[in-house]
PDB file of C-alpha atoms in Angstrom:
ATOM      1  CA  MET X   1     -70.869   4.767 -14.655  1.00  0.00           C
ATOM      2  CA  SER X   2     -70.185   3.250 -18.371  1.00  0.00           C
ATOM      3  CA  CYS X   3     -71.002   4.682 -21.839  1.00  0.00           C
ATOM      4  CA  ILE X   4     -70.697   1.772 -24.431  1.00  0.00           C
ATOM      5  CA  LEU X   5     -70.897   2.410 -28.421  1.00  0.00           C
ATOM      6  CA  HIS X   6     -72.826  -0.133 -30.023  1.00  0.00           C
ATOM      7  CA  ILE X   7     -72.426  -1.246 -33.395  1.00  0.00           C
ATOM      8  CA  GLU X   8     -74.761  -4.145 -35.406  1.00  0.00           C
ATOM      9  CA  THR X   9     -74.096  -4.890 -39.149  1.00  0.00           C
ATOM     10  CA  SER X  10     -74.729  -8.766 -39.067  1.00  0.00           C
ATOM     11  CA  THR X  11     -77.966  -8.693 -41.131  1.00  0.00           C
ATOM     12  CA  ASN X  12     -79.379  -6.106 -44.079  1.00  0.00           C
ATOM     13  CA  VAL X  13     -79.943  -3.729 -41.354  1.00  0.00           C
ATOM     14  CA  CYS X  14     -77.258  -1.261 -40.115  1.00  0.00           C
ATOM     15  CA  SER X  15     -77.875   0.248 -36.778  1.00  0.00           C
ATOM     16  CA  VAL X  16     -75.953   2.379 -34.118  1.00  0.00           C
ATOM     17  CA  ALA X  17     -76.695   3.202 -30.568  1.00  0.00           C
ATOM     18  CA  VAL X  18     -75.191   4.637 -27.280  1.00  0.00           C
ATOM     19  CA  SER X  19     -76.143   3.884 -23.732  1.00  0.00           C
ATOM     20  CA  GLU X  20     -74.973   4.940 -20.318  1.00  0.00           C
ATOM     21  CA  ASP X  21     -75.888   2.844 -17.087  1.00  0.00           C
ATOM     22  CA  GLY X  22     -78.703   0.927 -18.390  1.00  0.00           C
ATOM     23  CA  ALA X  23     -80.201   3.852 -20.854  1.00  0.00           C
ATOM     24  CA  CYS X  24     -79.980   4.019 -24.398  1.00  0.00           C
ATOM     25  CA  LEU X  25     -79.395   7.959 -25.188  1.00  0.00           C
ATOM     26  CA  PHE X  26     -78.875   7.755 -29.140  1.00  0.00           C
ATOM     27  CA  SER X  27     -79.674   5.274 -31.914  1.00  0.00           C
ATOM     28  CA  ARG X  28     -79.631   5.389 -35.604  1.00  0.00           C
ATOM     29  CA  GLU X  29     -80.921   2.804 -37.946  1.00  0.00           C
ATOM     30  CA  ASP X  30     -81.252   1.865 -41.522  1.00  0.00           C
ATOM     31  CA  PHE X  31     -83.698  -0.981 -43.293  1.00  0.00           C
ATOM     32  CA  GLY X  32     -83.268   0.145 -46.576  1.00  0.00           C
ATOM     33  CA  GLY X  33     -80.607  -3.026 -47.201  1.00  0.00           C
ATOM     34  CA  PRO X  34     -76.834  -4.063 -46.859  1.00  0.00           C
ATOM     35  CA  ASN X  35     -75.713  -0.212 -46.753  1.00  0.00           C
ATOM     36  CA  HIS X  36     -73.414  -0.797 -44.041  1.00  0.00           C
ATOM     37  CA  ALA X  37     -70.231   0.795 -46.000  1.00  0.00           C
ATOM     38  CA  VAL X  38     -72.476   3.869 -46.583  1.00  0.00           C
ATOM     39  CA  LYS X  39     -74.418   4.174 -43.774  1.00  0.00           C
ATOM     40  CA  LEU X  40     -71.909   2.988 -40.632  1.00  0.00           C
ATOM     41  CA  GLY X  41     -69.502   5.866 -41.077  1.00  0.00           C
ATOM     42  CA  THR X  42     -71.976   8.666 -40.920  1.00  0.00           C
ATOM     43  CA  PHE X  43     -73.995   6.664 -37.751  1.00  0.00           C
ATOM     44  CA  VAL X  44     -70.665   6.335 -35.807  1.00  0.00           C
ATOM     45  CA  ASP X  45     -69.840  10.030 -36.599  1.00  0.00           C
ATOM     46  CA  GLU X  46     -72.884  11.243 -35.380  1.00  0.00           C
ATOM     47  CA  ALA X  47     -72.917   8.785 -32.316  1.00  0.00           C
ATOM     48  CA  LEU X  48     -69.531  10.029 -31.162  1.00  0.00           C
ATOM     49  CA  THR X  49     -70.325  13.746 -31.465  1.00  0.00           C
ATOM     50  CA  PHE X  50     -73.309  12.886 -29.402  1.00  0.00           C
ATOM     51  CA  VAL X  51     -70.836  11.149 -26.917  1.00  0.00           C
ATOM     52  CA  ASP X  52     -68.494  14.000 -26.700  1.00  0.00           C
ATOM     53  CA  GLY X  53     -71.149  16.519 -26.136  1.00  0.00           C
ATOM     54  CA  HIS X  54     -73.291  14.725 -23.481  1.00  0.00           C
ATOM     55  CA  VAL X  55     -71.428  12.164 -21.751  1.00  0.00           C
ATOM     56  CA  ALA X  56     -68.463  12.458 -19.889  1.00  0.00           C
ATOM     57  CA  GLY X  57     -66.432   9.774 -22.030  1.00  0.00           C
ATOM     58  CA  LEU X  58     -66.682   6.875 -24.095  1.00  0.00           C
ATOM     59  CA  ASP X  59     -65.724   3.603 -22.089  1.00  0.00           C
ATOM     60  CA  ALA X  60     -66.387   0.512 -24.584  1.00  0.00           C
ATOM     61  CA  VAL X  61     -67.339  -0.205 -27.962  1.00  0.00           C
ATOM     62  CA  ALA X  62     -69.734  -3.338 -28.170  1.00  0.00           C
ATOM     63  CA  VAL X  63     -70.090  -5.020 -31.954  1.00  0.00           C
ATOM     64  CA  SER X  64     -72.385  -7.957 -33.075  1.00  0.00           C
ATOM     65  CA  CYS X  65     -69.858 -10.457 -33.393  1.00  0.00           C
ATOM     66  CA  GLY X  66     -72.119 -12.998 -35.749  1.00  0.00           C
ATOM     67  CA  PRO X  67     -72.647 -14.965 -37.368  1.00  0.00           C
ATOM     68  CA  GLY X  68     -74.266 -13.439 -40.254  1.00  0.00           C
ATOM     69  CA  SER X  69     -73.596 -11.922 -43.330  1.00  0.00           C
ATOM     70  CA  TYR X  70     -69.455 -12.252 -44.110  1.00  0.00           C
ATOM     71  CA  THR X  71     -69.083  -8.496 -45.286  1.00  0.00           C
ATOM     72  CA  GLY X  72     -71.397  -7.051 -42.833  1.00  0.00           C
ATOM     73  CA  LEU X  73     -69.719  -8.131 -39.900  1.00  0.00           C
ATOM     74  CA  ARG X  74     -66.283  -7.486 -41.344  1.00  0.00           C
ATOM     75  CA  ILE X  75     -67.349  -3.749 -42.017  1.00  0.00           C
ATOM     76  CA  GLY X  76     -68.924  -3.487 -38.130  1.00  0.00           C
ATOM     77  CA  VAL X  77     -65.689  -5.225 -36.949  1.00  0.00           C
ATOM     78  CA  SER X  78     -63.233  -3.121 -38.717  1.00  0.00           C
ATOM     79  CA  MET X  79     -65.441   0.268 -37.550  1.00  0.00           C
ATOM     80  CA  ALA X  80     -65.456  -0.983 -33.854  1.00  0.00           C
ATOM     81  CA  LYS X  81     -61.647  -1.789 -33.572  1.00  0.00           C
ATOM     82  CA  GLY X  82     -60.627   1.471 -35.334  1.00  0.00           C
ATOM     83  CA  ILE X  83     -62.585   3.404 -32.858  1.00  0.00           C
ATOM     84  CA  CYS X  84     -61.020   1.263 -29.650  1.00  0.00           C
ATOM     85  CA  TYR X  85     -57.453   1.845 -31.130  1.00  0.00           C
ATOM     86  CA  GLY X  86     -58.147   5.851 -31.755  1.00  0.00           C
ATOM     87  CA  ARG X  87     -59.831   6.194 -28.316  1.00  0.00           C
ATOM     88  CA  GLY X  88     -58.115   3.691 -26.146  1.00  0.00           C
ATOM     89  CA  VAL X  89     -61.565   1.813 -24.669  1.00  0.00           C
ATOM     90  CA  SER X  90     -62.222  -1.773 -24.611  1.00  0.00           C
ATOM     91  CA  LEU X  91     -64.037  -3.750 -27.311  1.00  0.00           C
ATOM     92  CA  LEU X  92     -66.877  -5.983 -26.603  1.00  0.00           C
ATOM     93  CA  SER X  93     -68.611  -8.799 -28.984  1.00  0.00           C
ATOM     94  CA  VAL X  94     -72.034  -9.511 -28.498  1.00  0.00           C
ATOM     95  CA  PRO X  95     -73.358 -12.785 -30.246  1.00  0.00           C
ATOM     96  CA  THR X  96     -75.899 -11.879 -32.805  1.00  0.00           C
ATOM     97  CA  LEU X  97     -78.518 -14.746 -32.107  1.00  0.00           C
ATOM     98  CA  GLU X  98     -78.259 -13.629 -28.109  1.00  0.00           C
ATOM     99  CA  LEU X  99     -78.761 -10.296 -29.363  1.00  0.00           C
ATOM    100  CA  LEU X 100     -82.033 -11.235 -31.155  1.00  0.00           C
ATOM    101  CA  CYS X 101     -83.569 -13.051 -28.417  1.00  0.00           C
ATOM    102  CA  VAL X 102     -83.260  -9.574 -26.404  1.00  0.00           C
ATOM    103  CA  PRO X 103     -86.328  -7.951 -27.719  1.00  0.00           C
ATOM    104  CA  VAL X 104     -88.588 -11.163 -27.379  1.00  0.00           C
ATOM    105  CA  LEU X 105     -87.536 -11.450 -23.949  1.00  0.00           C
ATOM    106  CA  LEU X 106     -88.362  -7.990 -23.170  1.00  0.00           C
ATOM    107  CA  ASP X 107     -91.403  -7.580 -25.013  1.00  0.00           C
ATOM    108  CA  HIS X 108     -93.376 -10.439 -25.149  1.00  0.00           C
ATOM    109  CA  ASP X 109     -95.093 -11.809 -21.727  1.00  0.00           C
ATOM    110  CA  GLU X 110     -97.003 -14.281 -23.332  1.00  0.00           C
ATOM    111  CA  ILE X 111     -94.012 -16.599 -23.825  1.00  0.00           C
ATOM    112  CA  GLU X 112     -94.357 -19.791 -21.398  1.00  0.00           C
ATOM    113  CA  ASP X 113     -91.780 -20.438 -18.578  1.00  0.00           C
ATOM    114  CA  ASP X 114     -90.929 -23.611 -20.274  1.00  0.00           C
ATOM    115  CA  ALA X 115     -90.475 -21.999 -23.958  1.00  0.00           C
ATOM    116  CA  LEU X 116     -87.609 -22.353 -25.687  1.00  0.00           C
ATOM    117  CA  LEU X 117     -86.148 -19.616 -28.113  1.00  0.00           C
ATOM    118  CA  CYS X 118     -84.731 -20.274 -31.826  1.00  0.00           C
ATOM    119  CA  PRO X 119     -83.466 -16.795 -33.326  1.00  0.00           C
ATOM    120  CA  MET X 120     -82.673 -17.559 -37.189  1.00  0.00           C
ATOM    121  CA  ILE X 121     -80.304 -15.407 -39.518  1.00  0.00           C
ATOM    122  CA  ASP X 122     -81.195 -16.076 -43.223  1.00  0.00           C
ATOM    123  CA  ALA X 123     -77.990 -18.222 -45.155  1.00  0.00           C
ATOM    124  CA  ARG X 124     -80.172 -18.015 -48.376  1.00  0.00           C
ATOM    125  CA  ARG X 125     -82.371 -21.039 -49.613  1.00  0.00           C
ATOM    126  CA  MET X 126     -83.752 -23.366 -46.799  1.00  0.00           C
ATOM    127  CA  GLU X 127     -80.469 -22.701 -44.781  1.00  0.00           C
ATOM    128  CA  VAL X 128     -80.292 -20.743 -41.462  1.00  0.00           C
ATOM    129  CA  TYR X 129     -77.768 -19.408 -38.693  1.00  0.00           C
ATOM    130  CA  ALA X 130     -79.608 -20.580 -35.369  1.00  0.00           C
ATOM    131  CA  GLY X 131     -79.094 -21.696 -32.097  1.00  0.00           C
ATOM    132  CA  VAL X 132     -81.816 -22.625 -29.404  1.00  0.00           C
ATOM    133  CA  TYR X 133     -81.943 -20.946 -25.824  1.00  0.00           C
ATOM    134  CA  ASP X 134     -83.976 -20.995 -22.571  1.00  0.00           C
ATOM    135  CA  ARG X 135     -85.631 -18.092 -21.315  1.00  0.00           C
ATOM    136  CA  ALA X 136     -82.299 -17.054 -19.470  1.00  0.00           C
ATOM    137  CA  LEU X 137     -80.445 -17.110 -22.791  1.00  0.00           C
ATOM    138  CA  ARG X 138     -78.540 -20.439 -21.624  1.00  0.00           C
ATOM    139  CA  PRO X 139     -77.828 -22.202 -24.729  1.00  0.00           C
ATOM    140  CA  VAL X 140     -80.004 -25.485 -24.855  1.00  0.00           C
ATOM    141  CA  ARG X 141     -77.955 -26.179 -28.725  1.00  0.00           C
ATOM    142  CA  GLU X 142     -75.120 -24.732 -30.108  1.00  0.00           C
ATOM    143  CA  VAL X 143     -75.081 -22.398 -32.910  1.00  0.00           C
ATOM    144  CA  GLY X 144     -75.392 -23.994 -36.358  1.00  0.00           C
ATOM    145  CA  ALA X 145     -75.972 -23.644 -39.680  1.00  0.00           C
ATOM    146  CA  ASP X 146     -79.244 -25.687 -40.393  1.00  0.00           C
ATOM    147  CA  VAL X 147     -80.922 -26.745 -43.298  1.00  0.00           C
ATOM    148  CA  VAL X 148     -84.723 -26.267 -42.274  1.00  0.00           C
ATOM    149  CA  GLY X 149     -86.551 -29.333 -42.478  1.00  0.00           C
ATOM    150  CA  PRO X 150     -89.650 -31.292 -40.536  1.00  0.00           C
ATOM    151  CA  ASP X 151     -87.429 -32.896 -38.444  1.00  0.00           C
ATOM    152  CA  THR X 152     -84.914 -30.121 -37.725  1.00  0.00           C
ATOM    153  CA  TYR X 153     -86.103 -29.211 -34.552  1.00  0.00           C
ATOM    154  CA  ARG X 154     -88.563 -31.981 -33.645  1.00  0.00           C
ATOM    155  CA  ASP X 155     -86.556 -33.024 -30.431  1.00  0.00           C
ATOM    156  CA  TYR X 156     -86.990 -29.545 -28.565  1.00  0.00           C
ATOM    157  CA  LEU X 157     -90.648 -29.169 -30.108  1.00  0.00           C
ATOM    158  CA  ASP X 158     -91.991 -32.162 -29.158  1.00  0.00           C
ATOM    159  CA  ARG X 159     -91.068 -31.326 -25.543  1.00  0.00           C
ATOM    160  CA  HIS X 160     -91.492 -27.609 -25.631  1.00  0.00           C
ATOM    161  CA  PRO X 161     -93.104 -24.533 -27.232  1.00  0.00           C
ATOM    162  CA  VAL X 162     -90.086 -22.956 -29.342  1.00  0.00           C
ATOM    163  CA  TYR X 163     -90.764 -19.562 -30.635  1.00  0.00           C
ATOM    164  CA  PHE X 164     -88.612 -18.848 -33.975  1.00  0.00           C
ATOM    165  CA  PHE X 165     -88.175 -15.280 -35.091  1.00  0.00           C
ATOM    166  CA  GLY X 166     -85.074 -13.434 -37.111  1.00  0.00           C
ATOM    167  CA  ASP X 167     -84.994 -12.946 -40.688  1.00  0.00           C
ATOM    168  CA  GLY X 168     -84.739 -16.395 -41.425  1.00  0.00           C
ATOM    169  CA  ALA X 169     -87.820 -17.863 -39.510  1.00  0.00           C
ATOM    170  CA  ALA X 170     -90.521 -16.681 -41.740  1.00  0.00           C
ATOM    171  CA  LYS X 171     -89.345 -18.828 -44.435  1.00  0.00           C
ATOM    172  CA  CYS X 172     -88.860 -22.183 -42.497  1.00  0.00           C
ATOM    173  CA  ILE X 173     -92.137 -21.921 -40.447  1.00  0.00           C
ATOM    174  CA  ASP X 174     -93.921 -23.828 -43.032  1.00  0.00           C
ATOM    175  CA  ALA X 175     -91.326 -26.360 -43.295  1.00  0.00           C
ATOM    176  CA  ILE X 176     -91.121 -27.052 -39.936  1.00  0.00           C
ATOM    177  CA  ALA X 177     -95.192 -27.807 -39.481  1.00  0.00           C
ATOM    178  CA  HIS X 178     -95.314 -28.740 -35.642  1.00  0.00           C
ATOM    179  CA  PRO X 179     -98.087 -27.446 -33.275  1.00  0.00           C
ATOM    180  CA  ASN X 180     -95.463 -26.323 -30.972  1.00  0.00           C
ATOM    181  CA  ALA X 181     -93.628 -23.993 -33.224  1.00  0.00           C
ATOM    182  CA  ARG X 182     -94.600 -20.337 -32.809  1.00  0.00           C
ATOM    183  CA  LEU X 183     -93.360 -17.555 -35.277  1.00  0.00           C
ATOM    184  CA  ILE X 184     -92.605 -13.895 -34.131  1.00  0.00           C
ATOM    185  CA  GLU X 185     -92.504 -11.418 -36.737  1.00  0.00           C
ATOM    186  CA  GLY X 186     -90.413  -8.154 -37.040  1.00  0.00           C
ATOM    187  CA  ILE X 187     -87.593  -9.183 -35.010  1.00  0.00           C
ATOM    188  CA  SER X 188     -83.914  -7.381 -35.699  1.00  0.00           C
ATOM    189  CA  PRO X 189     -80.838  -7.513 -34.466  1.00  0.00           C
ATOM    190  CA  LEU X 190     -80.671  -3.746 -33.624  1.00  0.00           C
ATOM    191  CA  ALA X 191     -77.820  -2.098 -31.793  1.00  0.00           C
ATOM    192  CA  LYS X 192     -80.320  -0.376 -29.324  1.00  0.00           C
ATOM    193  CA  TRP X 193     -80.775  -4.271 -27.873  1.00  0.00           C
ATOM    194  CA  MET X 194     -77.037  -4.644 -27.158  1.00  0.00           C
ATOM    195  CA  MET X 195     -77.034  -2.520 -23.902  1.00  0.00           C
ATOM    196  CA  PRO X 196     -77.724  -5.407 -21.272  1.00  0.00           C
ATOM    197  CA  LEU X 197     -75.518  -8.036 -22.924  1.00  0.00           C
ATOM    198  CA  ALA X 198     -72.791  -5.540 -23.716  1.00  0.00           C
ATOM    199  CA  GLU X 199     -72.992  -4.186 -20.036  1.00  0.00           C
ATOM    200  CA  LYS X 200     -72.657  -7.573 -18.676  1.00  0.00           C
ATOM    201  CA  ARG X 201     -69.725  -8.558 -20.340  1.00  0.00           C
ATOM    202  CA  LEU X 202     -68.006  -5.038 -19.391  1.00  0.00           C
ATOM    203  CA  ALA X 203     -68.933  -5.650 -16.007  1.00  0.00           C
ATOM    204  CA  GLY X 204     -67.109  -9.127 -15.960  1.00  0.00           C
ATOM    205  CA  GLY X 205     -64.315  -7.878 -17.737  1.00  0.00           C
ATOM    206  CA  LYS X 206     -65.074  -9.953 -20.774  1.00  0.00           C
ATOM    207  CA  VAL X 207     -63.537  -7.805 -23.318  1.00  0.00           C
ATOM    208  CA  GLU X 208     -61.757  -8.803 -26.626  1.00  0.00           C
ATOM    209  CA  ASP X 209     -57.684  -8.196 -27.572  1.00  0.00           C
ATOM    210  CA  VAL X 210     -58.551  -5.545 -30.335  1.00  0.00           C
ATOM    211  CA  ALA X 211     -55.759  -6.655 -32.537  1.00  0.00           C
ATOM    212  CA  TYR X 212     -56.352 -10.450 -32.898  1.00  0.00           C
ATOM    213  CA  PHE X 213     -60.394 -10.440 -32.573  1.00  0.00           C
ATOM    214  CA  VAL X 214     -62.358 -11.507 -35.533  1.00  0.00           C
ATOM    215  CA  PRO X 215     -66.120 -12.089 -36.281  1.00  0.00           C
ATOM    216  CA  PHE X 216     -67.769 -15.472 -35.914  1.00  0.00           C
ATOM    217  CA  TYR X 217     -68.261 -16.211 -39.181  1.00  0.00           C
ATOM    218  CA  LEU X 218     -69.586 -19.672 -38.974  1.00  0.00           C
ATOM    219  CA  LYS X 219     -68.896 -20.652 -42.811  1.00  0.00           C
ATOM    220  CA  ASP X 220     -66.074 -19.715 -44.827  1.00  0.00           C
ATOM    221  CA  PHE X 221     -66.652 -17.036 -47.533  1.00  0.00           C
ATOM    222  CA  VAL X 222     -66.893 -18.325 -50.803  1.00  0.00           C
ATOM    223  CA  ALA X 223     -66.364 -15.888 -53.572  1.00  0.00           C
ATOM    224  CA  LYS X 224     -67.976 -16.672 -56.774  1.00  0.00           C
ATOM    225  CA  THR X 225     -67.661 -15.468 -60.310  1.00  0.00           C
ATOM    226  CA  PRO X 226     -69.938 -12.915 -61.365  1.00  0.00           C
ATOM    227  CA  ARG X 227     -72.420 -13.727 -63.926  1.00  0.00           C
ATOM    228  CA  LYS X 228     -71.727 -12.509 -67.441  1.00  0.00           C
ATOM    229  CA  LEU X 229     -74.315  -9.802 -68.626  1.00  0.00           C
ATOM    230  CA  LEU X 230     -73.948 -11.052 -72.210  1.00  0.00           C
TER     231      LEU X 230
END
């Protein structure tokens, strides 16, 4: 039996969940904006209290590892590392774009067998962090930072239906403008969906070095000078 604490802070949504042997037992979510520094500690404290009172013990912490918000990822990974050190448990990393695919695969039976999945995370303006996967979550194209235009995904769209989703997809769908392009709305990377990916990693012994693990930022952080108010 395995009990995993899941932490997701890669976008504006903050979420925490606890799973045990394929079942989600606890979940907390906040969609109110980038409030990770405020919400995450409370959610984690509630989750650990639940673990201590309802299951035999914690086996691992899974954290969404990016790409996504630089600050959000740092907050989530720092929290995950602290728990792993304090409780002596394993650290698991779950790619955020793969995580976005989980609710699509579970809840959308209408997707064609030859369809491709393109999860997108908003990276401002017409840029997104995106990957392309088949229905078995095998990567068809590596994760990249894409400036989206009519030809960005044309090679895939000319041969397959492609489903676009995530918080970067809605702003891009008109620019893509292809008959094989499909938009799925309302998909967020949530901790409660991390369970199958995290359990697979734990069963396969694919754990991270707690001391040296860093998130997959994809692009370097660039600090900007604040605008003057006067």
